[in-house]
CSV table of C-alpha atoms and ligand atoms in Angstrom, one decimal:
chain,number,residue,atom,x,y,z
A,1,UNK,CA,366.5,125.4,203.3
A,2,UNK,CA,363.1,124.0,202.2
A,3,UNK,CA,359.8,125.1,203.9
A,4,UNK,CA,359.8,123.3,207.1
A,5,UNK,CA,357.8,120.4,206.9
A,6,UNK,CA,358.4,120.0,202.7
A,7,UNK,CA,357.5,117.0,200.8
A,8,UNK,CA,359.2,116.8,197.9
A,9,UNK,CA,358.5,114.8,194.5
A,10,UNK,CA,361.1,114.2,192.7
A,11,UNK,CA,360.9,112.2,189.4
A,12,UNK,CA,363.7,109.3,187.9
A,13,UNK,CA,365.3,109.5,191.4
A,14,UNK,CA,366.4,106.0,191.5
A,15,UNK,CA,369.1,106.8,189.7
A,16,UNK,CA,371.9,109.4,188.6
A,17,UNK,CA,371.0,113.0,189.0
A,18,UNK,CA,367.5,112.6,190.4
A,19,UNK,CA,368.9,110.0,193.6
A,20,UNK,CA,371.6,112.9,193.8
A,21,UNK,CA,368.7,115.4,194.2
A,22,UNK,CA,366.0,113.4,196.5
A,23,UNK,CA,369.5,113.0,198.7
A,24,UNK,CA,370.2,116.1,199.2
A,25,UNK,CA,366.5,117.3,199.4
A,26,UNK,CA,366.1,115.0,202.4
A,27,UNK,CA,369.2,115.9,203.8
A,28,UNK,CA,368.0,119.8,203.6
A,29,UNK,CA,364.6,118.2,205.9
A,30,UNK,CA,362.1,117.5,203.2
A,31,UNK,CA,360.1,114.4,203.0
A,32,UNK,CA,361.0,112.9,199.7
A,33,UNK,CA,358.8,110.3,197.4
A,34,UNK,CA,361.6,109.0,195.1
A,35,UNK,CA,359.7,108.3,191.6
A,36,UNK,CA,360.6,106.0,189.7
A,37,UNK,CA,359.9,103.6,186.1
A,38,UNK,CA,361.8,100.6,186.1
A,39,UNK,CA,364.0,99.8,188.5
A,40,UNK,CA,362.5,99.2,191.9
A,41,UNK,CA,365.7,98.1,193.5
A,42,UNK,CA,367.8,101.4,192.9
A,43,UNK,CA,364.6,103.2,194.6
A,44,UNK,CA,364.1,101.2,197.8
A,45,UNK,CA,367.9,101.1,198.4
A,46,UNK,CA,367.9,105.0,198.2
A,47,UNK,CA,365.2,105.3,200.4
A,48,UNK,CA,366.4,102.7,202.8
A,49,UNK,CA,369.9,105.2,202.7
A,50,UNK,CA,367.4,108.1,203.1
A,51,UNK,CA,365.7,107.0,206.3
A,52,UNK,CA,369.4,105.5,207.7
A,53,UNK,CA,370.5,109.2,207.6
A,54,UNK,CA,367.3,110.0,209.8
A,55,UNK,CA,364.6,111.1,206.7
A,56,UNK,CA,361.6,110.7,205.7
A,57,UNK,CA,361.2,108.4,201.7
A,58,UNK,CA,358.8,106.7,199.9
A,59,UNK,CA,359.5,104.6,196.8
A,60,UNK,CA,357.1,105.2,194.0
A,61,UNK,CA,356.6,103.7,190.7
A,62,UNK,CA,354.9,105.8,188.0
A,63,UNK,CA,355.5,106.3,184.2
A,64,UNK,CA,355.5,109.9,184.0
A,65,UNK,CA,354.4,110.0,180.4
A,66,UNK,CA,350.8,108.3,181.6
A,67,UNK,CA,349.1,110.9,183.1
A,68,UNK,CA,346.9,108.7,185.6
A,69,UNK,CA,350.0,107.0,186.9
A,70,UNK,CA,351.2,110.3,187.9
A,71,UNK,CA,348.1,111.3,189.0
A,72,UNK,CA,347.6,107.7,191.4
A,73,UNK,CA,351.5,108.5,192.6
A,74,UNK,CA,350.7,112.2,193.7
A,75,UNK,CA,347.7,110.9,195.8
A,76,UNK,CA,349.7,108.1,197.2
A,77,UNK,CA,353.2,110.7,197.9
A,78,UNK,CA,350.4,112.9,199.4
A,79,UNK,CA,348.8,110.4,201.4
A,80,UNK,CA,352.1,108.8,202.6
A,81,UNK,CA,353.7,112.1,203.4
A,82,UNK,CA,351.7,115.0,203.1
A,83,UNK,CA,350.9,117.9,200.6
A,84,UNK,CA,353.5,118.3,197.7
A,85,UNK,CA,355.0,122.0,197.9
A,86,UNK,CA,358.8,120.4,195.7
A,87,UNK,CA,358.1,118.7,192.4
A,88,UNK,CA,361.2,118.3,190.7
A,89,UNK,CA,360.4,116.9,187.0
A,90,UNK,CA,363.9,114.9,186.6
A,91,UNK,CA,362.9,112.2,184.6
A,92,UNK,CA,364.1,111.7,181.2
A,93,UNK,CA,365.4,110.1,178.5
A,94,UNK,CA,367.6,110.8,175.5
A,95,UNK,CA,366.2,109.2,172.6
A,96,UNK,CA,369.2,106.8,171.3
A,97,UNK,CA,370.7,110.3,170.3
A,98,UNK,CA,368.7,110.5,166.7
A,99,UNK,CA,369.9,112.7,164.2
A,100,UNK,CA,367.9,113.8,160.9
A,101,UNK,CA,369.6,110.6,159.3
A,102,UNK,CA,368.4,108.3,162.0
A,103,UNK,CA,365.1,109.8,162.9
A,104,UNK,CA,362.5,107.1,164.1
A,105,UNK,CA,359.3,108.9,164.8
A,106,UNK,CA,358.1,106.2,167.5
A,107,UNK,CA,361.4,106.7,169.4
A,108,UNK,CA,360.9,110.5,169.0
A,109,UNK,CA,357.1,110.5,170.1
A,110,UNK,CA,357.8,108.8,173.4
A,111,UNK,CA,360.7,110.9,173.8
A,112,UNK,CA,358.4,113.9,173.9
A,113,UNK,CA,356.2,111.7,175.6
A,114,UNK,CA,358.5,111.5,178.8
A,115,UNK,CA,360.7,114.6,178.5
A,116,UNK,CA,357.9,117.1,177.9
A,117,UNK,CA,354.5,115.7,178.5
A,118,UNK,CA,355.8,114.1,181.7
A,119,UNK,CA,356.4,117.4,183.0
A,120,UNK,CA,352.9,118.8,181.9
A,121,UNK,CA,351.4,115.8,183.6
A,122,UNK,CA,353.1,116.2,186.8
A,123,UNK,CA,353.1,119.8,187.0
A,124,UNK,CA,348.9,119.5,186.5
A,125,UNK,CA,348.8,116.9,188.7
A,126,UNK,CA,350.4,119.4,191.7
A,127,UNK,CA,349.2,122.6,190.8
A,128,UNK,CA,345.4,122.4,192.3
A,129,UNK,CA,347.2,122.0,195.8
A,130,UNK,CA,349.9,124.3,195.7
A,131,UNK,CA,347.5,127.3,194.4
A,132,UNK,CA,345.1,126.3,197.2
A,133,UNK,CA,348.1,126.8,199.6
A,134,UNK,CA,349.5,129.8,197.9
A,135,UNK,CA,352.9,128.1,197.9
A,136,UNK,CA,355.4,126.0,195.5
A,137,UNK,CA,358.6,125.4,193.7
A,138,UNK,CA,358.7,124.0,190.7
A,139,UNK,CA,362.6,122.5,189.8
A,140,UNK,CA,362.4,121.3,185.5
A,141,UNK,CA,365.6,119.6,184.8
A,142,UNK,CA,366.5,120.9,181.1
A,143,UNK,CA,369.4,120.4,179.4
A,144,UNK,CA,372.0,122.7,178.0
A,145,UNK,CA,371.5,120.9,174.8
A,146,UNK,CA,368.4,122.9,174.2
A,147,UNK,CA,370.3,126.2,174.7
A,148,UNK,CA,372.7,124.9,171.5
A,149,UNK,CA,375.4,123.2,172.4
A,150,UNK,CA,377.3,122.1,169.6
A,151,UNK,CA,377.9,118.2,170.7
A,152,UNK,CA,376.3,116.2,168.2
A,153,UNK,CA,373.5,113.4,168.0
A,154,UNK,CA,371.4,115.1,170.5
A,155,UNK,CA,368.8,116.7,167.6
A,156,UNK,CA,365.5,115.7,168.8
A,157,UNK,CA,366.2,115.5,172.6
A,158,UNK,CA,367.3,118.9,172.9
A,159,UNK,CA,364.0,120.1,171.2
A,160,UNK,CA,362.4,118.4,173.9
A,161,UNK,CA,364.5,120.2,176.7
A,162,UNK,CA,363.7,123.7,174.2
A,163,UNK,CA,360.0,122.9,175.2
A,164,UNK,CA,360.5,122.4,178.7
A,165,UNK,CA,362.3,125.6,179.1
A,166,UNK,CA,359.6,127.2,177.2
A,167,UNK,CA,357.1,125.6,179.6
A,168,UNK,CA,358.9,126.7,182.8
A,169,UNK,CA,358.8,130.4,182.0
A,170,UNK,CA,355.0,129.8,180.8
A,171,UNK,CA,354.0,128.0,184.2
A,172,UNK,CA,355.7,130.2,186.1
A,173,UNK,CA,353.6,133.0,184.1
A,174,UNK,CA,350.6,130.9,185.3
A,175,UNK,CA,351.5,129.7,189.1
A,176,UNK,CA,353.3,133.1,189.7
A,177,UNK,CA,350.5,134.8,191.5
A,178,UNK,CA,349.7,131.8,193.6
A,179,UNK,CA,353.1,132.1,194.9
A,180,UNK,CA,354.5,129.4,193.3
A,181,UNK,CA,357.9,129.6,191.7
A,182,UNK,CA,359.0,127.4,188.2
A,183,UNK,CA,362.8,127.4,187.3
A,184,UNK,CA,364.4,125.0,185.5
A,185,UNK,CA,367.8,123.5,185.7
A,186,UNK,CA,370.0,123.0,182.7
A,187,UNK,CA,372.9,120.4,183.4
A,188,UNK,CA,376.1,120.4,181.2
A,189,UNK,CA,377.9,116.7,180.8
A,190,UNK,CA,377.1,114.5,183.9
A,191,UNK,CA,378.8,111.1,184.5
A,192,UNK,CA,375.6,109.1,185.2
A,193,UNK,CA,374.0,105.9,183.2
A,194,UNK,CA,372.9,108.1,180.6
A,195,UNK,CA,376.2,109.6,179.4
A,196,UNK,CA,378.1,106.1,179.8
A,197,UNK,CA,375.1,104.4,177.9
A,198,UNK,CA,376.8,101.6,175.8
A,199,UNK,CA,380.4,103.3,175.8
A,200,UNK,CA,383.1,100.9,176.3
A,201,UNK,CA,385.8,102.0,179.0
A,202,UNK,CA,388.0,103.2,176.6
A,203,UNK,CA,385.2,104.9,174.7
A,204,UNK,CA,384.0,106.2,178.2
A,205,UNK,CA,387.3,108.2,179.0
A,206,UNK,CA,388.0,109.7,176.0
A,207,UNK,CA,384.2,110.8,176.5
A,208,UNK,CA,385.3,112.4,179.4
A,209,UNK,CA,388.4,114.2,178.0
A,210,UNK,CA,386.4,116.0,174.9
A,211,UNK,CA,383.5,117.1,177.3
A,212,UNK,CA,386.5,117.9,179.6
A,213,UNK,CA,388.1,120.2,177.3
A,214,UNK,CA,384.4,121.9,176.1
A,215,UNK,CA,384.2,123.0,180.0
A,216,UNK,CA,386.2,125.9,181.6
A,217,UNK,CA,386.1,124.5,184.7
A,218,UNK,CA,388.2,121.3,182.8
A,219,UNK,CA,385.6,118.2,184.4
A,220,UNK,CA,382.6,116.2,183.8
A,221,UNK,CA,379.4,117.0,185.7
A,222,UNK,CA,378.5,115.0,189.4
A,223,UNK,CA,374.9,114.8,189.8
A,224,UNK,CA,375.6,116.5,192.9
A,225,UNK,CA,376.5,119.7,191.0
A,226,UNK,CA,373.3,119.5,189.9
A,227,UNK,CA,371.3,118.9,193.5
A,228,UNK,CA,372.8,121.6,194.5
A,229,UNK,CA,371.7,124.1,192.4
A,230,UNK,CA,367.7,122.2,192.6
A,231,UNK,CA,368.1,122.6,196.5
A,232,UNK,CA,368.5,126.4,196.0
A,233,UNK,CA,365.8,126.9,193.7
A,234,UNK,CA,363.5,124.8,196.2
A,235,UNK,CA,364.1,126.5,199.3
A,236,UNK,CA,362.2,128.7,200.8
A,237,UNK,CA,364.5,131.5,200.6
A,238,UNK,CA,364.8,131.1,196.8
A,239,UNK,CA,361.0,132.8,196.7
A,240,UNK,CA,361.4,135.9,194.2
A,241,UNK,CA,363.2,133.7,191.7
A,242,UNK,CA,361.2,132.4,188.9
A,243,UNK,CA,361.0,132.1,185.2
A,244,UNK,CA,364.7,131.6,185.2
A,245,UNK,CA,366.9,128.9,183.2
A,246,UNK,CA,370.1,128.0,185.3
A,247,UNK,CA,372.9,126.6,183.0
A,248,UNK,CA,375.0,124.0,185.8
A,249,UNK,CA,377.8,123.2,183.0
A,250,UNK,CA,381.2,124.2,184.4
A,251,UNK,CA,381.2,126.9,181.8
A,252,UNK,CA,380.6,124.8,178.6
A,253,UNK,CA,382.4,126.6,175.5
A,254,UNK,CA,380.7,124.8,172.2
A,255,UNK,CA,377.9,126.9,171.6
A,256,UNK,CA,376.5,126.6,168.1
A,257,UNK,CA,377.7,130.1,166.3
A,258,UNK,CA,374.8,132.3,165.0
A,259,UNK,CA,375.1,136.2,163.1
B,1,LIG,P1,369.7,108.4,184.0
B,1,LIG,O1,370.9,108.1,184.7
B,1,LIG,O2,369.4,107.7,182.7
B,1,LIG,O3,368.4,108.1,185.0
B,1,LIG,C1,367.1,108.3,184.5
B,1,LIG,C2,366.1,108.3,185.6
B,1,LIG,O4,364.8,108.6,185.1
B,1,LIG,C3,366.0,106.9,186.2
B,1,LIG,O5,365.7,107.1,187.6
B,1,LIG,C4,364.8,106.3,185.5
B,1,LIG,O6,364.1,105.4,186.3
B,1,LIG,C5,363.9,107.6,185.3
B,1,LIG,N1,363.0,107.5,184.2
B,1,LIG,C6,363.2,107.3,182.9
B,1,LIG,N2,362.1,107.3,182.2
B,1,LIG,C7,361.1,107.5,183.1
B,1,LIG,C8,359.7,107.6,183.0
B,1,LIG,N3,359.0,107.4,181.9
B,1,LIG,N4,359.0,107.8,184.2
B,1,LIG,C9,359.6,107.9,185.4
B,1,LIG,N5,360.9,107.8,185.5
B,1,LIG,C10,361.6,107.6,184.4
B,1,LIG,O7,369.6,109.9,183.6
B,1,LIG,P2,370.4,111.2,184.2
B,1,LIG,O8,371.6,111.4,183.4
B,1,LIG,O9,370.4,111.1,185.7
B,1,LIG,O10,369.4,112.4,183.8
B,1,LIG,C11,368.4,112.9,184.6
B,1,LIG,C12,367.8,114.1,183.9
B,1,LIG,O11,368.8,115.1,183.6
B,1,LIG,C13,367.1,113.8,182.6
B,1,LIG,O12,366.0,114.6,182.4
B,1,LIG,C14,368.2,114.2,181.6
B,1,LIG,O13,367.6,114.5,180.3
B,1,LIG,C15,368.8,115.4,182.2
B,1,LIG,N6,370.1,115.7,181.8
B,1,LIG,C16,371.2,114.8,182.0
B,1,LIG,C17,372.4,115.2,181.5
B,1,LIG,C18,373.6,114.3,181.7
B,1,LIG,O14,374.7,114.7,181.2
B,1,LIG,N7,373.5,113.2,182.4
B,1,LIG,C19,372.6,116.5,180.9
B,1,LIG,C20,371.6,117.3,180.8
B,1,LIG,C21,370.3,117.0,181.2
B,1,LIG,P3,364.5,103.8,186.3
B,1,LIG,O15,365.8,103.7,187.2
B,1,LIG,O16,363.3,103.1,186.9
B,1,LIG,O17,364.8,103.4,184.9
């Protein structure tokens, strides 16, 4: 269970695996700001389900590749709902899947721009007030990609998840001996917006059987898989875990060969 009295923020909640894991959080009894870029709708309809279940949500639009958007939406989660001790850096994107052929260096930088500085801004933005209360946990959302899965069109983006698993075992270095713990998760193939993108519904399902068959568990990915694994890692319990990079991918088998 979270700390009693948690606030959690959680970032790109409106939708897919973050709304799966500012559900569950608040379920577990944290206060949850659900962060979000575009779509206002899908975030006020998951808090309005939040606070029908009996918890506590705010809606709250920032850009977390612009530092003093995330820096104005701590303030106003803190404000709202009370000191941070759960970010979970969720938000992401995945670049229109650019290969060497295809690469577009705008598309690339703001890539990096969301994917990794997003977390550095968010995690920056937190720190000062979890080291001053000696307690925190940090939740990255990573990718399997970045560990080398062998699916391809997904170049650039999982060099972007490499750096953010890089960065959680860095920041936990850092936030360590404040008490503050930084794990990442690292989801295999999850049915959400992202994965469907612009597949057709024939497109979609034969998707689904070839990540299917790269999976010994034989499905796709819920987002819920995912939550569950970010509630661990952000309860109070999970306090003398850190540094570590959990792989949530039914047992994915395509692992790029090496030696
Ligand atoms: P999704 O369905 O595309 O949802 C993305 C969420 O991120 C939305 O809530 C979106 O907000 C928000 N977002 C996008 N850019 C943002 C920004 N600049 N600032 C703040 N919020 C932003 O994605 P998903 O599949 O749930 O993926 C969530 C995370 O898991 C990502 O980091 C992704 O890389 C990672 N992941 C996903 C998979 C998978 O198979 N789906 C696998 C491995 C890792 P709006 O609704 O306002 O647009």
């Amino acid at each position: 269970m979270p700390q009693a009295g948690s606030v959690a923020l959680v970032t790109g909640a409106s939708r897919g695996i973050g709304a799966a894991i500012a559900q569950r959080l608040a379920q577990a009894g944290a206060a949850v700001a659900v962060n979000y870029t575009a779509k206002a709708e899908a975030a006020e309809a998951l808090v309005a389900r939040i606070r029908a279940e009996g918890g506590r949500a705010i809606a709250v639009q920032a850009d977390v590749a612009d530092a003093a958007a995330v820096a104005a939406m701590v303030a106003r989660t803190e404000a709202e709902l009370g000191p941070i001790s759960i970010l979970v850096n969720n938000a992401g994107i995945s670049g229109r899947g650019l290969t060497l052929d295809t690469y577009d260096p705008a598309v690339v930088a703001r890539l990096r721009a969301v994917n990794v500085d997003g977390v550095i801004h968010t995690v920056r933005a937190v720190a000062p007030g979890m080291r001053a209360r000696r307690y925190g946990r940090i939740i990255n959302i990573a990718s399997i990609a970045a560990i080398g899965t062998a699916f391809p069109g997904t170049t650039f983006y999982a060099a972007s998840k490499a750096e953010v698993m890089i960065l959680t075992r860095r920041f936990a270095m850092e936030l360590g001996p404040f008490g503050i713990t930084v794990n990442a998760v690292a989801p295999g193939w999850i049915v959400t917006d992202m994965t469907r993108g612009a597949l057709s519904e024939a497109e979609f399902a034969e998707r689904v059987r070839q990540m299917s068959e790269r999976a010994m568990l034989g499905r796709p990915g819920k987002p819920e898989d995912i939550a569950a694994a970010v509630v661990f890692l952000a309860s109070e319990e999970a306090g003398f875990v850190t540094a570590q990079v959990l792989a949530v991918d039914g047992g994915r088998m395509d692992y790029i060969g090496h030696g």
